[in-house]
Tab-separated table of C-alpha atoms in Angstrom:
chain	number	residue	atom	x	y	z
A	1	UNK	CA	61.275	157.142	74.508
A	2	UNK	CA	60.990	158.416	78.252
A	3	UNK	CA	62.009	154.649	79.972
A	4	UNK	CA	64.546	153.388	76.632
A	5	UNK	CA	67.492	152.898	78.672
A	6	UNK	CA	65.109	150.466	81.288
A	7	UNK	CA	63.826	148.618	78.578
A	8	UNK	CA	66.907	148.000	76.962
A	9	UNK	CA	67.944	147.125	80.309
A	10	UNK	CA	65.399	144.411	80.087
A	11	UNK	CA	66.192	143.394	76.478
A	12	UNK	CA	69.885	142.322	77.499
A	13	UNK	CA	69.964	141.290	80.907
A	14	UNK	CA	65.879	139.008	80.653
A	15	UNK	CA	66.360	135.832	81.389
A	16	UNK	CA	66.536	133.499	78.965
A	17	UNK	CA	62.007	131.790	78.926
A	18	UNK	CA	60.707	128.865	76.875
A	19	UNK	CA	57.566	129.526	75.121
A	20	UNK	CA	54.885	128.401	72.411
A	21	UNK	CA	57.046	129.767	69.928
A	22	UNK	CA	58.967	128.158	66.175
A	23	UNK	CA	61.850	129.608	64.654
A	24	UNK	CA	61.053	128.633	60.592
A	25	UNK	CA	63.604	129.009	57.990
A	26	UNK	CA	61.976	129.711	54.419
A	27	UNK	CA	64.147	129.335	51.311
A	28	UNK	CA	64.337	131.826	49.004
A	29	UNK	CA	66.374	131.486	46.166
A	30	UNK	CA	69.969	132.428	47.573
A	31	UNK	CA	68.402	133.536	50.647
A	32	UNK	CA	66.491	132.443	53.847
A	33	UNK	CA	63.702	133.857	55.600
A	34	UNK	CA	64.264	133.724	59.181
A	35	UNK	CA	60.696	133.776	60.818
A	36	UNK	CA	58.765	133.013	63.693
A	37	UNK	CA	55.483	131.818	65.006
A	38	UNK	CA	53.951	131.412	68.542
A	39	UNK	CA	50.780	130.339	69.723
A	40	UNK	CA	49.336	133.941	71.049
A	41	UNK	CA	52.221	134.911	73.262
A	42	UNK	CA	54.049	138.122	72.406
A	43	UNK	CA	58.039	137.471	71.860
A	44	UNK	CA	60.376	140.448	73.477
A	45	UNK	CA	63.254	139.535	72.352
A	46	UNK	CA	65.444	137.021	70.340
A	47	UNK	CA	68.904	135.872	70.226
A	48	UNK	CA	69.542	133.285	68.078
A	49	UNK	CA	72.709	131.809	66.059
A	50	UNK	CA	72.369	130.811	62.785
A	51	UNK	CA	75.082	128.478	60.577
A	52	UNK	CA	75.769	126.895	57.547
A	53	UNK	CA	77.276	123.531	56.532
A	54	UNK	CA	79.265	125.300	53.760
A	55	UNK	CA	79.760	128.437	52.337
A	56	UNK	CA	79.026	131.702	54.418
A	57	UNK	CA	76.581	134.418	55.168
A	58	UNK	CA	77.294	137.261	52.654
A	59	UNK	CA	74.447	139.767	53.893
A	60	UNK	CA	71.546	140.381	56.002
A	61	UNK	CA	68.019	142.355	55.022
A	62	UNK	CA	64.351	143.083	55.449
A	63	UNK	CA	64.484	143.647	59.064
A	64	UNK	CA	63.197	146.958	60.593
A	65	UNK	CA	65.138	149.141	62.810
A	66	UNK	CA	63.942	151.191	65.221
A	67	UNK	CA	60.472	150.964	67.553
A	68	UNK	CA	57.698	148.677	66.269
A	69	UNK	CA	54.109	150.308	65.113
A	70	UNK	CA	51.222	149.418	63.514
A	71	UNK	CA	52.723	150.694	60.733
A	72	UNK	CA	56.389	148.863	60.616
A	73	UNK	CA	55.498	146.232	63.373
A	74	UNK	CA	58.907	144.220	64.334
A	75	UNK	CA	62.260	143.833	66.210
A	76	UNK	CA	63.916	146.711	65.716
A	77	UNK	CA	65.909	146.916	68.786
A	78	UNK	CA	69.192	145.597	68.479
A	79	UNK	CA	71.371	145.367	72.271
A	80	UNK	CA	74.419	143.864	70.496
A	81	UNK	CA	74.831	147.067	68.522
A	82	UNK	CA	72.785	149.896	70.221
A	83	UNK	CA	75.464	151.533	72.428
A	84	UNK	CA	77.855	151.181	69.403
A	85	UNK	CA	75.424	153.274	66.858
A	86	UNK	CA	72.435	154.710	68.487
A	87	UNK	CA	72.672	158.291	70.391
A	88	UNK	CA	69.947	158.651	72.886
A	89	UNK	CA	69.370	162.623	74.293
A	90	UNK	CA	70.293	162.545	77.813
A	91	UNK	CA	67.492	165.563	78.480
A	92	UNK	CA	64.599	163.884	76.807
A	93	UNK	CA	65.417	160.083	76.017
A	94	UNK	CA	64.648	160.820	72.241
A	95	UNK	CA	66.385	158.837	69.334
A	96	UNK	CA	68.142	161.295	66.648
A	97	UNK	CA	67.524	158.845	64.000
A	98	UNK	CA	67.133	154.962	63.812
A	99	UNK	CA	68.309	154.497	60.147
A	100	UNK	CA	71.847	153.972	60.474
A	101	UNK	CA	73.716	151.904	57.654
A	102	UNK	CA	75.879	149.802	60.364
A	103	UNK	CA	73.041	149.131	63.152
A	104	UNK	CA	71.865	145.567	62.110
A	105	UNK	CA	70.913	142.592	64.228
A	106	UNK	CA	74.297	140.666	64.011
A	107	UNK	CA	75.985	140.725	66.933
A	108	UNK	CA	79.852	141.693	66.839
A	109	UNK	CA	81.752	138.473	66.400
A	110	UNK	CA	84.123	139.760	69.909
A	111	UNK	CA	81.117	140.434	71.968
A	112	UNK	CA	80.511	136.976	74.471
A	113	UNK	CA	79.458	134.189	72.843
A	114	UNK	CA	78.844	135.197	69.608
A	115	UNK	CA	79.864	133.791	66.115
A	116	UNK	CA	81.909	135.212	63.793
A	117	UNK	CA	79.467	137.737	61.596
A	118	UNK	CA	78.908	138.017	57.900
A	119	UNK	CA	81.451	136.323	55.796
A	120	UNK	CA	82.060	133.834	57.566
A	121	UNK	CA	79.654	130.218	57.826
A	122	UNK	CA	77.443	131.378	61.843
A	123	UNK	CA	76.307	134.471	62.548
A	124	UNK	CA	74.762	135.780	66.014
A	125	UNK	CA	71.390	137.971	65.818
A	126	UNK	CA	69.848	139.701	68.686
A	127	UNK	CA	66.497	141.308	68.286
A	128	UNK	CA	64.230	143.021	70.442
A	129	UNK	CA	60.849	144.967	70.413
A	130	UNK	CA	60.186	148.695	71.778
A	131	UNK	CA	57.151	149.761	71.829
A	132	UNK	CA	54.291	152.234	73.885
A	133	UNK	CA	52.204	151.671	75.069
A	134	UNK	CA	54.363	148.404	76.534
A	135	UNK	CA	51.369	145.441	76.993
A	136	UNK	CA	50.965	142.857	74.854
A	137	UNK	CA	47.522	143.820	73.527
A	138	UNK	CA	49.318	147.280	71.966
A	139	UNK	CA	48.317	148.719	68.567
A	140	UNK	CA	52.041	148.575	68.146
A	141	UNK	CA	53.292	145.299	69.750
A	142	UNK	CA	55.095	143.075	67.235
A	143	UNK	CA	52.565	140.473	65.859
A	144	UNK	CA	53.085	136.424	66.530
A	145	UNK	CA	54.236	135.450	63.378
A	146	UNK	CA	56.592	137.348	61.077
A	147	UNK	CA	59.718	137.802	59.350
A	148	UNK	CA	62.658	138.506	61.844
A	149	UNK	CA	65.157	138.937	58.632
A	150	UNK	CA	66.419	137.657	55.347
A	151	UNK	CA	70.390	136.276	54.907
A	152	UNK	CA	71.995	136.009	51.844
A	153	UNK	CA	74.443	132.687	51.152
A	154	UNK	CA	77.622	132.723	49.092
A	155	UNK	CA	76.533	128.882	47.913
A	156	UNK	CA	73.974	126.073	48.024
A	157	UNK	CA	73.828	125.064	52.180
A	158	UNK	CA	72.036	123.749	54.533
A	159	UNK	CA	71.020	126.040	56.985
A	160	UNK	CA	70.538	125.641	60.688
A	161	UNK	CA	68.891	128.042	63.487
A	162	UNK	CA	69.557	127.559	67.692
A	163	UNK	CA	69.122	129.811	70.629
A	164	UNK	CA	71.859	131.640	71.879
A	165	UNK	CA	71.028	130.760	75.926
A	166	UNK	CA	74.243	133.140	76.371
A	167	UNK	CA	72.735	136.119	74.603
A	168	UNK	CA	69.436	135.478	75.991
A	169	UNK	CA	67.558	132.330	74.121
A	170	UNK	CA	64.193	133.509	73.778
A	171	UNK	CA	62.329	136.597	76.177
A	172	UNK	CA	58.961	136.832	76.315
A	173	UNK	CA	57.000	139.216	78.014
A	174	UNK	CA	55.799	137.008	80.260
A	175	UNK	CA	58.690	135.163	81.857
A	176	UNK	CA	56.334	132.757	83.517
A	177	UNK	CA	54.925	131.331	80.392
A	178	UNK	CA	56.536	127.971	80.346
A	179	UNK	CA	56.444	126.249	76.635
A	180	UNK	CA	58.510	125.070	74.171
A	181	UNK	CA	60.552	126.193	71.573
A	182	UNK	CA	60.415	124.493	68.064
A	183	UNK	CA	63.491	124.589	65.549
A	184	UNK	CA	62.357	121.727	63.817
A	185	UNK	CA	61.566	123.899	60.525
A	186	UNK	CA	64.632	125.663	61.368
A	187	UNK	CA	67.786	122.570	61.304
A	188	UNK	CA	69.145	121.761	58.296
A	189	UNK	CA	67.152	123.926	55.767
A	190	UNK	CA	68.691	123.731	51.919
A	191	UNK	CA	69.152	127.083	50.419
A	192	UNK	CA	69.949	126.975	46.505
A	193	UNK	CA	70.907	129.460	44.756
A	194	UNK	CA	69.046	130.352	41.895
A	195	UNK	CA	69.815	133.861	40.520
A	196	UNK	CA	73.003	135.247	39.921
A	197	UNK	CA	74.274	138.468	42.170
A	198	UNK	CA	74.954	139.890	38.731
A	199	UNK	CA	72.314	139.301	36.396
A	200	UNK	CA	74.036	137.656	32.990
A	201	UNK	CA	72.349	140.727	31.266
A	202	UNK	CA	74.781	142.740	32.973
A	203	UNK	CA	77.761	144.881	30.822
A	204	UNK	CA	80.429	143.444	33.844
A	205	UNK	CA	79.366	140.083	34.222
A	206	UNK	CA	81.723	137.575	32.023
A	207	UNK	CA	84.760	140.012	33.851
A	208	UNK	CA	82.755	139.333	37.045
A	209	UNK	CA	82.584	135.856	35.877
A	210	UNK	CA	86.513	135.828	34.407
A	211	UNK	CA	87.453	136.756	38.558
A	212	UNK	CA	85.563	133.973	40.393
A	213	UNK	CA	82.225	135.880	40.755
A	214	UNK	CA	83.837	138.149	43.844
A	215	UNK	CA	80.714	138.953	45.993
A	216	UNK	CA	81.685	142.613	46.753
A	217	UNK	CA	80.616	143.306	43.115
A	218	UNK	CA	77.483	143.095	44.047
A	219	UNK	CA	77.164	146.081	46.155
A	220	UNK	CA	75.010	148.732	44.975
A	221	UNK	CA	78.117	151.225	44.875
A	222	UNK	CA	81.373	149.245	44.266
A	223	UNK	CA	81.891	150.119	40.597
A	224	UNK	CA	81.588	153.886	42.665
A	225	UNK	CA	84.547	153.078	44.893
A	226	UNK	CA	82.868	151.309	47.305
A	227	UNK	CA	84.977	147.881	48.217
A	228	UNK	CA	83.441	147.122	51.185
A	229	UNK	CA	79.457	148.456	51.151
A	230	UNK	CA	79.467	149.898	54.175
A	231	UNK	CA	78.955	153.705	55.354
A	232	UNK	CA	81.326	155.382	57.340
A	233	UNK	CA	80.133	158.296	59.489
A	234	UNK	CA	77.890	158.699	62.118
A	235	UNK	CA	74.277	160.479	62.562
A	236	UNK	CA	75.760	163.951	63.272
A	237	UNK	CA	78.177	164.547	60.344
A	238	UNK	CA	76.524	161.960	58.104
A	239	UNK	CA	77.762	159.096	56.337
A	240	UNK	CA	79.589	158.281	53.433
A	241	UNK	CA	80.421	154.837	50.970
A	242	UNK	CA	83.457	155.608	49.741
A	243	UNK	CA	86.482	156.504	52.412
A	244	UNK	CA	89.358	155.548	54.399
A	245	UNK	CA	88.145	151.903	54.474
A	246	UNK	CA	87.776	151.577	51.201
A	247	UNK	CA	91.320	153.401	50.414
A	248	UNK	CA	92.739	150.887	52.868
A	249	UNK	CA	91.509	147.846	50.687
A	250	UNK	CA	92.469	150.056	47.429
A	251	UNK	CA	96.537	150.544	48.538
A	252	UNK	CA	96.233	147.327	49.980
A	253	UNK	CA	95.943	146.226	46.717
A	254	UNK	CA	97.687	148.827	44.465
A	255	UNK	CA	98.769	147.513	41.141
A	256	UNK	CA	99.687	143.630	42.154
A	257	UNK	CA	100.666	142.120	39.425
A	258	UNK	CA	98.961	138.626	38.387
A	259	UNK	CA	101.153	135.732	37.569
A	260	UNK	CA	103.965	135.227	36.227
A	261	UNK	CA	104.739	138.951	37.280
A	262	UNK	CA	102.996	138.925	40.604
A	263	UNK	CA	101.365	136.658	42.812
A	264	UNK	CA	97.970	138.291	41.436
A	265	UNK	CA	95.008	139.780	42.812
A	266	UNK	CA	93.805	136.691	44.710
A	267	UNK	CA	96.579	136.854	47.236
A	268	UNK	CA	95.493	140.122	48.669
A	269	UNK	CA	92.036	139.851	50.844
A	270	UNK	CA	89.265	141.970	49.260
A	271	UNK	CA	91.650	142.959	46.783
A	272	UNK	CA	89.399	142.550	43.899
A	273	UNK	CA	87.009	144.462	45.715
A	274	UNK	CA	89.013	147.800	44.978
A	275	UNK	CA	89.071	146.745	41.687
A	276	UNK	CA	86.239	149.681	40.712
A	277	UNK	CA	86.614	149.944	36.944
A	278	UNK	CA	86.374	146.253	36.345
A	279	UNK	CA	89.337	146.434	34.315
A	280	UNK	CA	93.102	145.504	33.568
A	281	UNK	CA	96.212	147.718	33.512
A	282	UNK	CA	99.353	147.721	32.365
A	283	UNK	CA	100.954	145.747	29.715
A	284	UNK	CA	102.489	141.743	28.623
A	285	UNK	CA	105.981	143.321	28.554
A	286	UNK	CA	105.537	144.466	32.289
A	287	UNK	CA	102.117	143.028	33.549
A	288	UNK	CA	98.943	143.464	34.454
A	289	UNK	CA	97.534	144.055	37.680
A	290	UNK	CA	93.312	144.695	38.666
A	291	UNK	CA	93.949	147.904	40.952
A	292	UNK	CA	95.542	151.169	39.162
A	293	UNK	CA	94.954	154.875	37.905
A	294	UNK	CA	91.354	153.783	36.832
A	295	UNK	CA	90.497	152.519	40.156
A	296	UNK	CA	91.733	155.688	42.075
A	297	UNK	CA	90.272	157.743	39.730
A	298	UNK	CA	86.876	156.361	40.835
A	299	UNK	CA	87.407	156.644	44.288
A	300	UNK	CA	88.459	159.591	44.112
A	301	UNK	CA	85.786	161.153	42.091
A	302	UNK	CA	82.904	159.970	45.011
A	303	UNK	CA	85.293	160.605	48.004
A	304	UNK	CA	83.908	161.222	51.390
A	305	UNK	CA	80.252	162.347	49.185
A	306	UNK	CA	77.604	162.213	52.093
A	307	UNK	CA	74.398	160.214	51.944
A	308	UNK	CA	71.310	161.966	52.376
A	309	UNK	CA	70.167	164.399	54.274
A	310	UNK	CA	73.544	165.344	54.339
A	311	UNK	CA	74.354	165.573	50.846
A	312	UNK	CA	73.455	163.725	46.942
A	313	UNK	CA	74.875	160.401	47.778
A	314	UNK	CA	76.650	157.792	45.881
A	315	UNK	CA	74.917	156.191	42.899
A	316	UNK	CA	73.748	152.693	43.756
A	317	UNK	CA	73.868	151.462	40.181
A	318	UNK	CA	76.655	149.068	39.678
A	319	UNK	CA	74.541	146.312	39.281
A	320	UNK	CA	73.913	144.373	42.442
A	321	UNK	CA	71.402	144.866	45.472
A	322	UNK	CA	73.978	142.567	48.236
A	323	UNK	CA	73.694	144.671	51.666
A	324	UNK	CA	76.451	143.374	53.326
């Protein structure tokens, strides 16, 4: 980890190089496979934005975080998001930990040139490779043809990959390898859905059905008090699943009623999100409303409850696997 801060250097400020290389999308279900070949050359580094012609990207997975070994080989260097999670020793240039919930490839949708993240229809990736010892015929250089990650669609689309020249394009390791770079597998790739977020087997799933099929249920921890699937924290103090963010979606949504009491649920963003117990409150004389007692009760009962090391953790058992 002795020269991380030069070869990060390298990651985000290489100049954008054609090679022998194709960007493949592979359907899966509700998901696509974003891969790569090349024709013997090693890849450092990728930026690439990825959209689709309706819908949006709900989650990203199966990417590795971190160096790449013989072991885990892969891009697990992310520039767009390094300075924002990572801590690197300034004494001796070592990593505290890698696996951090909220250090993925998807670049912040304010950084320059990139698109607007999860949850909405483009998404901006930037991946790079760290590894020692640093030439291309390492034990633990990434191999030329892999998986780079796996999104998850909201709906049947047609999905379409391009290089980000802003962010990069395409770095190899050689910068004077002049080739081409092939999307042809990658532009206009169906996706169709297949399996439900909630399987129908599940206790929730005609209310998940009964609400429009709200994607936040499908986080491992929602039904926990988790509205958003995403740890708070950092690497020091440890991190957590249900907290302020998830209180903020919870009062944001406190007891709205639905019509003709209210203007219901649906007019708050995320609201059904905070809506933990999967229930209704409240009465036809007065109304009902998604987000009450039962909800804060949940919340409340997993509050600020640290992952491991730090502590038990929250249950991931509501049902879902979505990784926002």
């Amino acid at each position: 980890m002795k020269r991380l801060s030069l070869l990060l250097a390298v990651l985000v400020l290489g100049s954008p190089a054609l090679g022998a290389v194709r960007i493949i999308v592979e359907p899966n279900d509700n998901t696509a496979a974003i891969k790569y070949e090349t024709d013997g050359e090693i890849v450092r580094a990728f930026a690439l934005d990825i959209m689709v012609d309706a819908g949006t990207i709900i989650g990203i997975s199966d990417f590795i975080r971190g160096e790449s070994t013989a072991e885990n080989p892969g891009y697990g260097i992310f520039p767009a998001n390094f300075g924002r999670y990572i801590t690197v020793d300034a004494d001796t240039g070592e990593v505290a930990t890698w696996d951090v919930s909220n250090y993925t490839p998807v670049a912040d949708p304010c950084d320059p040139g990139a698109l607007g993240g999860l949850g909405t229809d483009g998404i901006t990736i930037e991946m790079g490779a760290l590894y020692y010892p640093a030439a291309d015929n390492s034990p633990n250089a990434p191999g030329t043809s892999g998986t780079l990650c796996r999104l998850t669609l909201s709906t049947t689309a047609n999905v379409t990959v391009s290089l980000n020249e802003v962010r990069g394009g395409v770095v190899l390791t050689d910068p004077d390898v002049a080739a081409t770079v092939d999307m042809l597998q990658a532009s206009a790739m169906t996706v169709v859905p297949e399996n439900e977020l909630l399987a129908p087997s599940h206790p929730d799933y005609a209310e998940w059905v009964a609400v429009g099929k709200p994607v936040c249920w499908a986080y491992p921890r929602q039904c926990h008090g988790d509205a958003d699937g995403v740890a708070e924290g950092n690497a020091s103090t440890g991190y957590s699943y249900v907290g302020p963010q998830d209180l903020n979606v919870l009062v944001a949504a406190w007891q709205v009623k639905e019509p003709p009491f209210g203007p219901g649920i649906a007019s708050i963003e995320n609201g059904i999100c905070a809506d933990f117990a999967r229930d209704k409150e409240g009465s036809e004389a007065t109304g009902f409303y998604r987000v009450g007692t039962t909800d804060l009760n949940r919340l409340v009962a997993n509050w600020l409850i640290k992952e491991a090391p730090k502590g038990p953790g929250v249950r991931g058992d509501c049902g879902g696997s979505l990784v926002p």
